[in-house]
CSV table of C-alpha atoms in Angstrom, one decimal:
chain,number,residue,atom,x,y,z
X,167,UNK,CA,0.0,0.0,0.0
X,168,UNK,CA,1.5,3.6,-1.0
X,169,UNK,CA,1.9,6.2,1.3
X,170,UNK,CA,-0.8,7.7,-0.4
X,171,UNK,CA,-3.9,5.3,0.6
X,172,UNK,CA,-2.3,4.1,3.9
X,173,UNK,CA,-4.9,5.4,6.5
X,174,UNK,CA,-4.2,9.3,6.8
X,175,UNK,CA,-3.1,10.1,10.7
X,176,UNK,CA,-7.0,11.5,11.2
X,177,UNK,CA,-8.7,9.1,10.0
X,178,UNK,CA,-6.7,6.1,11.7
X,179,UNK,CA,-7.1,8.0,14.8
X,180,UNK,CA,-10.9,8.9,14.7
X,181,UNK,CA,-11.3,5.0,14.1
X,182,UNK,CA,-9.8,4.0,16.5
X,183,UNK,CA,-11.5,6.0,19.0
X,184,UNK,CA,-14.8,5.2,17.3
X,185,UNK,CA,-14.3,1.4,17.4
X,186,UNK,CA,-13.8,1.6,21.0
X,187,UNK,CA,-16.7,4.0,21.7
X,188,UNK,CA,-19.2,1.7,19.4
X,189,UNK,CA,-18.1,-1.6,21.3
X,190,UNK,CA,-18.3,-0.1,24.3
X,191,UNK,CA,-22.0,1.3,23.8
X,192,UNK,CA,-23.3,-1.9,22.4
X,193,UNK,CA,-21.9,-4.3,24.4
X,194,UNK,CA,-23.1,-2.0,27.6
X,195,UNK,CA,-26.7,-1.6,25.7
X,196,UNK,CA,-27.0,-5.1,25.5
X,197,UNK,CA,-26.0,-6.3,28.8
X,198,UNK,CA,-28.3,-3.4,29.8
X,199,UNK,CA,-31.2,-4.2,28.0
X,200,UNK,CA,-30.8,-7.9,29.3
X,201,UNK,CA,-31.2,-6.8,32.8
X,202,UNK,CA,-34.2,-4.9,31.8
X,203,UNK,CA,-35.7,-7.5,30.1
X,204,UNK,CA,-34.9,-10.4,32.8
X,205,UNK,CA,-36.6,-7.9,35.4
X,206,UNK,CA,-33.5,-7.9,37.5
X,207,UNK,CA,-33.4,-4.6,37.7
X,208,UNK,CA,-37.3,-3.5,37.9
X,209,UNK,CA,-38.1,-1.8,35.5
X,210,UNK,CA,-40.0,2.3,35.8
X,211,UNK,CA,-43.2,1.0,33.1
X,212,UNK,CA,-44.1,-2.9,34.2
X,213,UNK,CA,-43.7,-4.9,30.5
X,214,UNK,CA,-47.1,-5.7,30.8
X,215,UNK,CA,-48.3,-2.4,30.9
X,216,UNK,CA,-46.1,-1.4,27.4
X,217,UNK,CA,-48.6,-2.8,24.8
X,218,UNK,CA,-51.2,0.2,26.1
X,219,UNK,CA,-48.5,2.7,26.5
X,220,UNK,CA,-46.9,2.4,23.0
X,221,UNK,CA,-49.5,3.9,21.1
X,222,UNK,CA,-49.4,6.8,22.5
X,223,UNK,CA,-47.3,10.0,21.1
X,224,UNK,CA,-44.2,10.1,23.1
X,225,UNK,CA,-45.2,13.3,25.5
X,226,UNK,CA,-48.5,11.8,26.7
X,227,UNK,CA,-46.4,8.3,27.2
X,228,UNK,CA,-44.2,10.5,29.8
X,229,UNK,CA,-46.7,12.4,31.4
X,230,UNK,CA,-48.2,8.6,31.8
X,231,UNK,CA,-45.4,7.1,33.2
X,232,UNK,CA,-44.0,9.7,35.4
X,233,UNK,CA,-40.5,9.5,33.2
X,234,UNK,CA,-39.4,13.2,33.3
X,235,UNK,CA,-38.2,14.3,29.4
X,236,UNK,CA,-34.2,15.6,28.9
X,237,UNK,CA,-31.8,14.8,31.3
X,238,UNK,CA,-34.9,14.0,33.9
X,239,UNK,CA,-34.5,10.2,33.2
X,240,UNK,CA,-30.6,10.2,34.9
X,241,UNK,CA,-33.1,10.4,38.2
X,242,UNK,CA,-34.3,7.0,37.7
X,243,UNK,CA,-31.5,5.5,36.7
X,244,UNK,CA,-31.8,2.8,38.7
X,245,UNK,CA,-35.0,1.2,36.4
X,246,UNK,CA,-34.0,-1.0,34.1
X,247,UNK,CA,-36.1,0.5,31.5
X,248,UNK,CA,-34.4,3.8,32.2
X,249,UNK,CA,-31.1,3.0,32.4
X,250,UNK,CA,-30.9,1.2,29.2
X,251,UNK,CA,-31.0,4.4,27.6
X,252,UNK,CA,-27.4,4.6,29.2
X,253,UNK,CA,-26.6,2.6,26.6
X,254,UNK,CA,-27.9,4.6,23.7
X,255,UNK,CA,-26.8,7.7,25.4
X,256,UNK,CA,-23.1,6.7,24.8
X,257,UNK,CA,-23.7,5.5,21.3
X,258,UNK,CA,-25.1,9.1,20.3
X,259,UNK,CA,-22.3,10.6,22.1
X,260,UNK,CA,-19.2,8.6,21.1
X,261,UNK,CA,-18.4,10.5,17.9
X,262,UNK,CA,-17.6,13.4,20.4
X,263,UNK,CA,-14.5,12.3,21.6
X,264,UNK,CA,-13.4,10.8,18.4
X,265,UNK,CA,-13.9,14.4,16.9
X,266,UNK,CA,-12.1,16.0,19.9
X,267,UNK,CA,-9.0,13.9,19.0
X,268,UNK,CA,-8.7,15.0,15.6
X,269,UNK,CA,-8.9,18.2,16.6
X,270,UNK,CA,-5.0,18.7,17.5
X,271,UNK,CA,-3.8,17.1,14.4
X,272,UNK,CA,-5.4,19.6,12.4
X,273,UNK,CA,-4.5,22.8,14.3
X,274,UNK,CA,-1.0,21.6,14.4
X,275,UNK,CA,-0.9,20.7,10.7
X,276,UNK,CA,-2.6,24.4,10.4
X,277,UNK,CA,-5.9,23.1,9.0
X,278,UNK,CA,-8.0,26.2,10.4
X,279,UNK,CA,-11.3,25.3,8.6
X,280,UNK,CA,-11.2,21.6,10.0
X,281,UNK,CA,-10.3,22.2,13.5
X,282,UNK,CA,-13.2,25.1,13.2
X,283,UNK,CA,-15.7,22.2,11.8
X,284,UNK,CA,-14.8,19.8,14.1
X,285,UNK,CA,-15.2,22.3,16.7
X,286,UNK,CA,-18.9,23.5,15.6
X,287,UNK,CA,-19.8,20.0,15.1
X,288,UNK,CA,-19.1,19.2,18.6
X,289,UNK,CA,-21.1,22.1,19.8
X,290,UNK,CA,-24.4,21.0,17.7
X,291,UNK,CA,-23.8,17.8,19.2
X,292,UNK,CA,-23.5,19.0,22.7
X,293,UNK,CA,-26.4,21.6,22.0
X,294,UNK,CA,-28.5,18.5,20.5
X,295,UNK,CA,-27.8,17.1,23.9
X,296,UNK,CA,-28.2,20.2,26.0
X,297,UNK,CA,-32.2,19.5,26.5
X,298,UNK,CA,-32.4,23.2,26.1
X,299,UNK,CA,-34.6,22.0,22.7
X,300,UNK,CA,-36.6,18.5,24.2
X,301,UNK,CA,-37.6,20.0,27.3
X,302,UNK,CA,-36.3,19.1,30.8
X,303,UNK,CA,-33.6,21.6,30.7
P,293,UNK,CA,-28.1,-24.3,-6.1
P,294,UNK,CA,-26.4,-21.8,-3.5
P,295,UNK,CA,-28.3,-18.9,-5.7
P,296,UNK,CA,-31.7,-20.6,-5.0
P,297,UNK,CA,-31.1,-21.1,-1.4
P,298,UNK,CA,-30.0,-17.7,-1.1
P,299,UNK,CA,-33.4,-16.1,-2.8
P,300,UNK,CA,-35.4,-18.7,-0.9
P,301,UNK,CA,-33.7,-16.8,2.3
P,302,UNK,CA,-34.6,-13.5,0.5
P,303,UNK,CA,-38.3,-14.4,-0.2
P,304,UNK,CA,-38.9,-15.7,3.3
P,305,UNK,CA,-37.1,-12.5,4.4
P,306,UNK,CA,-39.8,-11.0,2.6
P,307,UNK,CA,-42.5,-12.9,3.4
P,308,UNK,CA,-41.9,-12.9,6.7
P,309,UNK,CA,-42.8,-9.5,7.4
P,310,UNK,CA,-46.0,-9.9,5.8
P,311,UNK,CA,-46.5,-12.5,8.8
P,312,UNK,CA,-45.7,-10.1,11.5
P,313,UNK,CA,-47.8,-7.0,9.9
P,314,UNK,CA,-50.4,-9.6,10.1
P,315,UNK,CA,-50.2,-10.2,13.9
P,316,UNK,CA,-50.1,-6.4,13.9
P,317,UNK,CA,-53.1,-5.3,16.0
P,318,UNK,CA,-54.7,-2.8,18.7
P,319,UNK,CA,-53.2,-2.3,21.7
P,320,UNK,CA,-56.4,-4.8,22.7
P,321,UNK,CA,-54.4,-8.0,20.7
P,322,UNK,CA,-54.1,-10.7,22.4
P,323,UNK,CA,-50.8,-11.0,22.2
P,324,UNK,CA,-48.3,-11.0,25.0
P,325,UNK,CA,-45.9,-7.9,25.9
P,326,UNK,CA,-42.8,-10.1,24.7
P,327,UNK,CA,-44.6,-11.1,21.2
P,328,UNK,CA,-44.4,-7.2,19.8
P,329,UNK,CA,-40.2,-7.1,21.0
P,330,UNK,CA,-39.4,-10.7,19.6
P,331,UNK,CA,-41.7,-10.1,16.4
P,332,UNK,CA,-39.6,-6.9,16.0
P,333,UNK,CA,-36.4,-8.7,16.3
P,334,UNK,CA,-37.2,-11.5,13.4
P,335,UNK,CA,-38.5,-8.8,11.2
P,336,UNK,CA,-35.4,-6.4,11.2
P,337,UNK,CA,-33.4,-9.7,11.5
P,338,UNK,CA,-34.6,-10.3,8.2
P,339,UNK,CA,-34.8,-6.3,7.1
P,340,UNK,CA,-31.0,-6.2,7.8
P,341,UNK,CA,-30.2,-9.7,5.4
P,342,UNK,CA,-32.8,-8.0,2.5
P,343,UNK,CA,-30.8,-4.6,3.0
P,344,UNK,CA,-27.5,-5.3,2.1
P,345,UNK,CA,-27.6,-6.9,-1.4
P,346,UNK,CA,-30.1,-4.5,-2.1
P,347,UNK,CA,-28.2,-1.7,-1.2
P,348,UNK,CA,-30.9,0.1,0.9
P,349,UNK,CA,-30.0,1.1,4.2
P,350,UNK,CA,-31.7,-0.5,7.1
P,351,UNK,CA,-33.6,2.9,8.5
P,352,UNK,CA,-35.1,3.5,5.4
P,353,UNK,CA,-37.0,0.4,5.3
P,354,UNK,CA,-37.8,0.2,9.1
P,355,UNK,CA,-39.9,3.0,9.7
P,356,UNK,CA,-42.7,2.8,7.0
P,357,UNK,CA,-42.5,-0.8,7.8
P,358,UNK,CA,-42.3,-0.6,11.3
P,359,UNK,CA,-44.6,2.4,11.6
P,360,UNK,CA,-47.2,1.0,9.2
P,361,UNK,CA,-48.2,-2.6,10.5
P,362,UNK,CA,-46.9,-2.5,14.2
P,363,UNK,CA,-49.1,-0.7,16.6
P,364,UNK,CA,-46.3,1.6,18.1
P,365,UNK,CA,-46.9,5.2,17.7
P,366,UNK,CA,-44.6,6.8,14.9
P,367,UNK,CA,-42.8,9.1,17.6
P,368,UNK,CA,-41.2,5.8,18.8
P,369,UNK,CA,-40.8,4.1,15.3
P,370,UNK,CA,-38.8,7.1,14.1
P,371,UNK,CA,-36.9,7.6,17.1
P,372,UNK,CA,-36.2,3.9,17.5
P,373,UNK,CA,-35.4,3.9,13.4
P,374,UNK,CA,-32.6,6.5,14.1
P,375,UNK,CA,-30.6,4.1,16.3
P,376,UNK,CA,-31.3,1.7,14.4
P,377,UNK,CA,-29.2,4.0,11.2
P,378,UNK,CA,-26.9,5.1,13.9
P,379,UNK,CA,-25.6,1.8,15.2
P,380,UNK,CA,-25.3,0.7,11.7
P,381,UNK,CA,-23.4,3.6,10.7
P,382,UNK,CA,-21.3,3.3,14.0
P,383,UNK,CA,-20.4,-0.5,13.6
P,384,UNK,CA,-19.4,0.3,9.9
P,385,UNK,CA,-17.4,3.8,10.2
P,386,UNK,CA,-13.8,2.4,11.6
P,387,UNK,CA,-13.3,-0.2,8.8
P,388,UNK,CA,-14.5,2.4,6.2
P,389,UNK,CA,-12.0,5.0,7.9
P,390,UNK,CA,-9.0,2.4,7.6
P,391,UNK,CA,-10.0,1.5,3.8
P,392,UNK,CA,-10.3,5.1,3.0
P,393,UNK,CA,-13.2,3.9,1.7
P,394,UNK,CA,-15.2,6.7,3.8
P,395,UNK,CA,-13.4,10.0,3.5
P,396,UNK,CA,-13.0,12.3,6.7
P,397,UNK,CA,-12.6,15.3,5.3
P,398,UNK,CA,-15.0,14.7,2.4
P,399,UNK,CA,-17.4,13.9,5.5
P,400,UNK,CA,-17.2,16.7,8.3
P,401,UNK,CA,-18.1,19.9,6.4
P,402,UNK,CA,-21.4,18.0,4.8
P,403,UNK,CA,-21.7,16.6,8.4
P,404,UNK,CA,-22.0,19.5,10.1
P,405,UNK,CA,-24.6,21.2,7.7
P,406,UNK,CA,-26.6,18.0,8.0
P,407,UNK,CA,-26.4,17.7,11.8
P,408,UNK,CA,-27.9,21.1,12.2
P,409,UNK,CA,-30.3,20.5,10.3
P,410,UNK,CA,-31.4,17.6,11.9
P,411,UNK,CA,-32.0,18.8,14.5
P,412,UNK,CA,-34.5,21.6,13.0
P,413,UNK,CA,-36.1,18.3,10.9
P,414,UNK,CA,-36.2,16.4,14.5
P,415,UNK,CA,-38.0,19.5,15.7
P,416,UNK,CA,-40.8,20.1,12.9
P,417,UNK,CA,-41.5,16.2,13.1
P,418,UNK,CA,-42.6,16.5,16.9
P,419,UNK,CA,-43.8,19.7,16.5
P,420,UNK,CA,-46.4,18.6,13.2
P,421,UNK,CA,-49.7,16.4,13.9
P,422,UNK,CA,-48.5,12.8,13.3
P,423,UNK,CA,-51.6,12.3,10.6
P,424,UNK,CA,-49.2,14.8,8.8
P,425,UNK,CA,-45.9,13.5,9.6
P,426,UNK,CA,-47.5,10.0,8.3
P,427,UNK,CA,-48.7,11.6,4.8
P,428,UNK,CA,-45.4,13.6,4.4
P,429,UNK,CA,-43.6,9.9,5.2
P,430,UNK,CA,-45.7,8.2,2.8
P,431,UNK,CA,-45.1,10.8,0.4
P,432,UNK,CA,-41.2,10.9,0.9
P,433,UNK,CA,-40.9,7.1,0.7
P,434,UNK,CA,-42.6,7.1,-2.7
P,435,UNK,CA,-40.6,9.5,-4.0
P,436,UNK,CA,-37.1,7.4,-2.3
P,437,UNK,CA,-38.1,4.4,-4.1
P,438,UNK,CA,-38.7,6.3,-7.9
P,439,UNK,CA,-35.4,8.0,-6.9
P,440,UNK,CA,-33.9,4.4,-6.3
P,441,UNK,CA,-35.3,3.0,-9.5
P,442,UNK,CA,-34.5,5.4,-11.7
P,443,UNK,CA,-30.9,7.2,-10.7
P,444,UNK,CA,-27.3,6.2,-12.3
P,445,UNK,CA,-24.5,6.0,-10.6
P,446,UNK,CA,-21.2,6.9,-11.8
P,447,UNK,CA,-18.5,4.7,-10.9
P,448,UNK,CA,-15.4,7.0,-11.3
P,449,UNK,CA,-17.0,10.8,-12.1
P,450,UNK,CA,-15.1,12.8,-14.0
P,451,UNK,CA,-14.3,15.9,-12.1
P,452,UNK,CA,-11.5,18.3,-14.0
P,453,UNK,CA,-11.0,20.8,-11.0
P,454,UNK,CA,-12.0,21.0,-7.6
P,455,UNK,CA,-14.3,24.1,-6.6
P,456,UNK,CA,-12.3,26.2,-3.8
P,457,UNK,CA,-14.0,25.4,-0.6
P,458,UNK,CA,-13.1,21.8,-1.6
P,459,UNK,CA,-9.9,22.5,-2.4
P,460,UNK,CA,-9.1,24.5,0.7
P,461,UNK,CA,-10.6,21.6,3.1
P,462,UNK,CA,-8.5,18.7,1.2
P,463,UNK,CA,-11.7,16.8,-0.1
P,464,UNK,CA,-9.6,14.6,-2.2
P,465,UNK,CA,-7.8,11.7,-1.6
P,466,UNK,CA,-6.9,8.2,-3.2
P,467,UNK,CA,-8.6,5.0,-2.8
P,468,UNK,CA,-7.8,1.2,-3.6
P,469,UNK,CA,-9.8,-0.5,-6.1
P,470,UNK,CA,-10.6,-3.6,-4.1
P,471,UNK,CA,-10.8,-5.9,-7.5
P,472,UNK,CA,-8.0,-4.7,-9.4
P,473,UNK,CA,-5.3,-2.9,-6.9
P,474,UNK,CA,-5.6,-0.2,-8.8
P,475,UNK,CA,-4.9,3.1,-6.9
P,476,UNK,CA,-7.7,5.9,-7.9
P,477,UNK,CA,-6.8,9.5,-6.7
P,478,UNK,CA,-10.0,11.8,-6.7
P,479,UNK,CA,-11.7,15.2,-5.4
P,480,UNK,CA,-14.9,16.9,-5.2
P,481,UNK,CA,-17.0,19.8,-7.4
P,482,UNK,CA,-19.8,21.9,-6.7
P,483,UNK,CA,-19.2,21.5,-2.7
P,484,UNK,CA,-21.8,24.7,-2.1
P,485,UNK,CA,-24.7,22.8,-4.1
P,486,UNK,CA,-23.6,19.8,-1.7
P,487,UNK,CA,-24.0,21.9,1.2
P,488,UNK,CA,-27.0,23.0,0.6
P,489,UNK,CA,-28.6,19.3,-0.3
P,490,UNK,CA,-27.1,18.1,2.8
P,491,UNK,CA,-28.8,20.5,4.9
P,492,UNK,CA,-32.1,19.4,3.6
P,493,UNK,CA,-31.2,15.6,3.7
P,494,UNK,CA,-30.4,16.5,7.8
P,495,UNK,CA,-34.0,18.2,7.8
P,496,UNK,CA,-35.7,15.0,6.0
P,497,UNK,CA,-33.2,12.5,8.5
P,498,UNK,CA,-34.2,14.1,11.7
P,499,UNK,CA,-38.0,14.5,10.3
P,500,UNK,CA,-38.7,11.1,9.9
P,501,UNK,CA,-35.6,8.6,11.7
P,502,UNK,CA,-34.5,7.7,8.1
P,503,UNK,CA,-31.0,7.0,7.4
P,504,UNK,CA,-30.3,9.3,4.1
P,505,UNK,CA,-27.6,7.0,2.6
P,506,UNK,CA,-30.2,7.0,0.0
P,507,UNK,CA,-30.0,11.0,-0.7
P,508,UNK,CA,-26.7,11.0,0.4
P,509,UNK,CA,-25.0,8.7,-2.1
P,510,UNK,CA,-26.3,10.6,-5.3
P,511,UNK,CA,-25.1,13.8,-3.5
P,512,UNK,CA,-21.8,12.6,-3.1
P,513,UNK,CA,-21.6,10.6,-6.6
P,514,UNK,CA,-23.6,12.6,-9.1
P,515,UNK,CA,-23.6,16.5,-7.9
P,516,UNK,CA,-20.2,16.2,-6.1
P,517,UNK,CA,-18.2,14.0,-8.5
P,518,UNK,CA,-17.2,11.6,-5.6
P,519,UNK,CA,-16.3,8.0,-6.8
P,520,UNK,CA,-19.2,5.8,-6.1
P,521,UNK,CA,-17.3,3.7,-3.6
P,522,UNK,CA,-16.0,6.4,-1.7
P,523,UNK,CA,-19.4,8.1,-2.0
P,524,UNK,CA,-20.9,5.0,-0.3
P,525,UNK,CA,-18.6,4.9,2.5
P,526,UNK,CA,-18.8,8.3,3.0
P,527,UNK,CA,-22.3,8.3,3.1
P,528,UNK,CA,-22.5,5.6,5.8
P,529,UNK,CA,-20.0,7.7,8.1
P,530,UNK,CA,-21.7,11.0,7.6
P,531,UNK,CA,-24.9,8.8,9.0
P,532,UNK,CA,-23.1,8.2,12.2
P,533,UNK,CA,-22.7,12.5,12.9
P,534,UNK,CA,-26.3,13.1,11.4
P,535,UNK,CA,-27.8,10.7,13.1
P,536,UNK,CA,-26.1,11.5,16.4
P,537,UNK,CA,-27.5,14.8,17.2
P,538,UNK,CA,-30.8,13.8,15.9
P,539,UNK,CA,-31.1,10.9,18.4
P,540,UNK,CA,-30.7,13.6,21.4
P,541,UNK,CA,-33.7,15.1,20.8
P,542,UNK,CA,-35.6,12.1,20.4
P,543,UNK,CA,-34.1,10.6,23.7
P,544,UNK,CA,-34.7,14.2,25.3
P,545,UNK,CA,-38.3,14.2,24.1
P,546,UNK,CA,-39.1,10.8,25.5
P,547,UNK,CA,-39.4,8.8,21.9
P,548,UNK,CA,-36.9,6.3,22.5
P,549,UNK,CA,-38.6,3.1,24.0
P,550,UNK,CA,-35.8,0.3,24.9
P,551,UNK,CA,-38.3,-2.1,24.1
P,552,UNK,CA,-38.8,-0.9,20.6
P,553,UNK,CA,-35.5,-0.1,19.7
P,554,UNK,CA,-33.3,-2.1,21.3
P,555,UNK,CA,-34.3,-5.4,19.6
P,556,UNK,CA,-34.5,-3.5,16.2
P,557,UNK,CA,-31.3,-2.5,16.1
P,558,UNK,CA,-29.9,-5.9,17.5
P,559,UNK,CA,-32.4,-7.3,15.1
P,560,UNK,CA,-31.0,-5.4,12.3
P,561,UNK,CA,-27.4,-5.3,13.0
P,562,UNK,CA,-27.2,-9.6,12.9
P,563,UNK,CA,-29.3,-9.4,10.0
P,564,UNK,CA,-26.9,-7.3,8.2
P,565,UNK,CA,-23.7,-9.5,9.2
P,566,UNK,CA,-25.7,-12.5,7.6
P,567,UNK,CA,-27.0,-10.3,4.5
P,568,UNK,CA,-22.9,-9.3,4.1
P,569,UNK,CA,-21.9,-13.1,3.6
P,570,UNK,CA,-25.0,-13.6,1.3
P,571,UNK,CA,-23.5,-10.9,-0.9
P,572,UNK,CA,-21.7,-13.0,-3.2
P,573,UNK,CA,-24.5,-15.3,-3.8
P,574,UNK,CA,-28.0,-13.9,-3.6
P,575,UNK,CA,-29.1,-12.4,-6.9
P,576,UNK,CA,-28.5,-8.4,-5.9
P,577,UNK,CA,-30.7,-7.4,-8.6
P,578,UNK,CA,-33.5,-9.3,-7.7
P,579,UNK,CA,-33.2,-8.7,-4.4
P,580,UNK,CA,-33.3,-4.8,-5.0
P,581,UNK,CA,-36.7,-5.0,-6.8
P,582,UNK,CA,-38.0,-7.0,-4.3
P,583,UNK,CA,-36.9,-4.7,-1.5
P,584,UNK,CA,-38.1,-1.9,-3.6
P,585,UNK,CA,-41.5,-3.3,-4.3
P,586,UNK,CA,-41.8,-3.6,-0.5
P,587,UNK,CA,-40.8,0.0,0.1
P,588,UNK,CA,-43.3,1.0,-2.0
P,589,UNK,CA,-46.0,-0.6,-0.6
P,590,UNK,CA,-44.5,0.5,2.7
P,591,UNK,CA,-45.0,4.1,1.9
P,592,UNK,CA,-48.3,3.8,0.0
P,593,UNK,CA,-49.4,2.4,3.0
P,594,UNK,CA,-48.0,5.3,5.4
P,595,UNK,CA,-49.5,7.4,3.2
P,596,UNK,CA,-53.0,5.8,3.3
P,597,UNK,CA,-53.0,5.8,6.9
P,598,UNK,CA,-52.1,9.1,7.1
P,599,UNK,CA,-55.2,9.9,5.0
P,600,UNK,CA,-57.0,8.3,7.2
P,601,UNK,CA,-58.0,5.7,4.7
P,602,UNK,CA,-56.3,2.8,5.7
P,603,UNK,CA,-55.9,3.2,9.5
């Protein structure tokens, strides 16, 4: 392979980091979700209960359940149903840090525009994240 | 003999979901809380074999599927059909990275625009009755499927000079023709145009929990010039950013059900592994019609219900 298509520095970096994060939320979404679904950790909504909840749009299902919206669910963490969302949480999150790590390379290779990118992406991400649209801010 | 076993495991892919839309029922059914999850899991378990050789992305057949024959509302369907793009697009992104098969700095300043925007198309979908959402679903799905049918793909573009943004960001690189060895330098053209279709892809991805590897492969391919391989992987990784800030404001608006999403994406993500080692046997073509046939039923059928007509 030429020096050419040999992984650039940026790339091989932000894969690196992005194979970890992946694994990591998976494998902790699916341990998760089996504790959730074994009822060893109980969950907020009782399974049963689910097939009339389901239907409805997702703010009436809240005001339902008692499950606050934005960053309201880290309060009941400790439901199974709830905390599975852990799980998802750091799968919609892991492309942060991957991004973060590029970051350097480009300011010191004096890539303005993609350090600037990577920096705005970060920030829609974060602001995405914020609650501050969602509710429960 | 392996090609007939391999469509026989594309028709019952097929037919199977038929099956499950058929248990589909009121909340009244008399099936058990575990039935909806498990039925879920075998339909996206076959979703994700169908999707591969067909070359549709997972998300884009989930929700008109999922949203037209299983009795979840579609605030959880699309939410649940964005992790279900986003896993995908995680799992894939490192070994496109390392092929240079999905290009970085093609990816990030499309990205961007299209993460924004996601978030604004996340926003009008909660903010819209669903009855609309459903029509405007039905109506996008229709028009994916004619846009499926009847686009070309270029394999190697011809682009004679990159446009300056491109040029200044370093959207070029050189890529490895997996059959022939063959090393194949390219850039990109027209990067404003591309800008501005990927912030309306971001609008349409956050709208309704599709992945947009279906808009965003002709972006990168025909309006950009990008070589249809890299345009593919590229497409796939600029998923994993698009549909990341999208997903927050589904989780923070209370649409993503563990129980709905969790075996999907599970569900899907097996059924893709198995649909990659089919590759080489199951008739693509045929596979693509069918998957496309199903789409379109899929939509006509969000669209009905939307109208009320078929509820």
């Amino acid at each position: 392979m030429s020096e050419a298509t040999r992984a650039a520095p940026d790339q091989a970096r932000y894969a690196r980091l992005l194979a970890a994060g992946t694994t990591a939320g998976l494998a902790l979404l699916v341990v998760l979700f089996g504790l959730y679904m074994s009822g060893l950790v109980a969950p907020q909504v009782p399974h049963e209960a689910l097939p009339a909840l389901w239907t409805l749009p997702a703010d009436r299902f809240l005001a339902e359940t008692g499950i606050p919206a934005g960053w309201g669910w880290i309060a009941l963490a400790g439901r199974g149903d709830v905390l599975t969302l852990a799980g998802i949480a750091i799968l919609a999150f892991c492309s942060v840090p991957c991004l973060a790590a590029v970051m350097p390379l480009y300011w010191a290779a004096g890539q303005r525009l993609l350090f600037s990118i990577c920096a705005v992406e970060i920030l829609v991400i974060a602001f995405a994240a914020s609650g501050w649209i969602g509710g429960g801010h | 003999m392996k090609r007939l076993l391999a469509l026989a495991v594309a028709a019952a892919a097929l037919a199977m979901a038929p099956e499950a839309w058929a248990a589909a029922a009121p909340p009244e059914s008399a099936m058990p809380w575990w039935g909806w999850p498990l039925s879920l899991f075998v339909v996206c378990f076959f979703l994700g074999i169908v999707a591969v050789p067909a070359g549709v992305g997972g998300g884009v057949l989930f929700v008109p599927i999922v949203g037209g024959f299983f009795p979840f509302h579609l605030d959880f369907v699309r939410g649940a059909g964005l992790l279900v793009a986003l896993a995908s697009a995680l799992s894939a992104g490192p070994a496109l990275l390392h092929s240079g098969l999905a290009s970085l700095r093609l990816a990030l300043p499309l990205a961007v625009v299209a993460s924004a925007s996601s978030i604004l198309g996340a926003m009008i979908g909660f903010a819209l009755p669903t009855n609309a959402v459903q029509v405007a679903l039905g109506g996008t799905i229709l028009a994916i499927v004619v846009l499926m049918a009847v686009s070309k793909r270029s394999e190697l573009p011809e682009v004679a000079a990159p446009d300056p943004i491109s040029a200044a960001l370093g959207m070029n690189g050189v890529f490895v023709e997996p059959n022939t060895g063959r090393e194949v330098p390219w850039q990109v053209h027209r990067t404003p145009a591309g800008l501005a279709v990927f912030f309306f892809i971001g609008i349409l991805a956050g709208m309704f929990g599709l992945g947009a590897g279906w808009a965003n492969l002709p972006a990168l391919n025909l309006l950009m010039g990008a070589p249809l391989k890299v345009s593919a992987g590229t497409s796939s990784f600029i998923l994993s950013l698009v549909d990341s800030s999208a997903a927050w404001v589904y989780l923070n608006k209370g649409a993503v059900l563990p129980m709905i999403a969790v075996p999907s994406v599970i569900g899907m993500m097996l059924g893709a592994k198995i649909g990659a080692r089919l590759l080489a046997v199951l008739p693509a073509p045929a596979v693509r019609k069918l998957v496309l046939a199903l789409l379109a039923f899929a939509g006509l059928r969000a669209l009905l219900k939307g109208l009320a007509i078929w509820p």
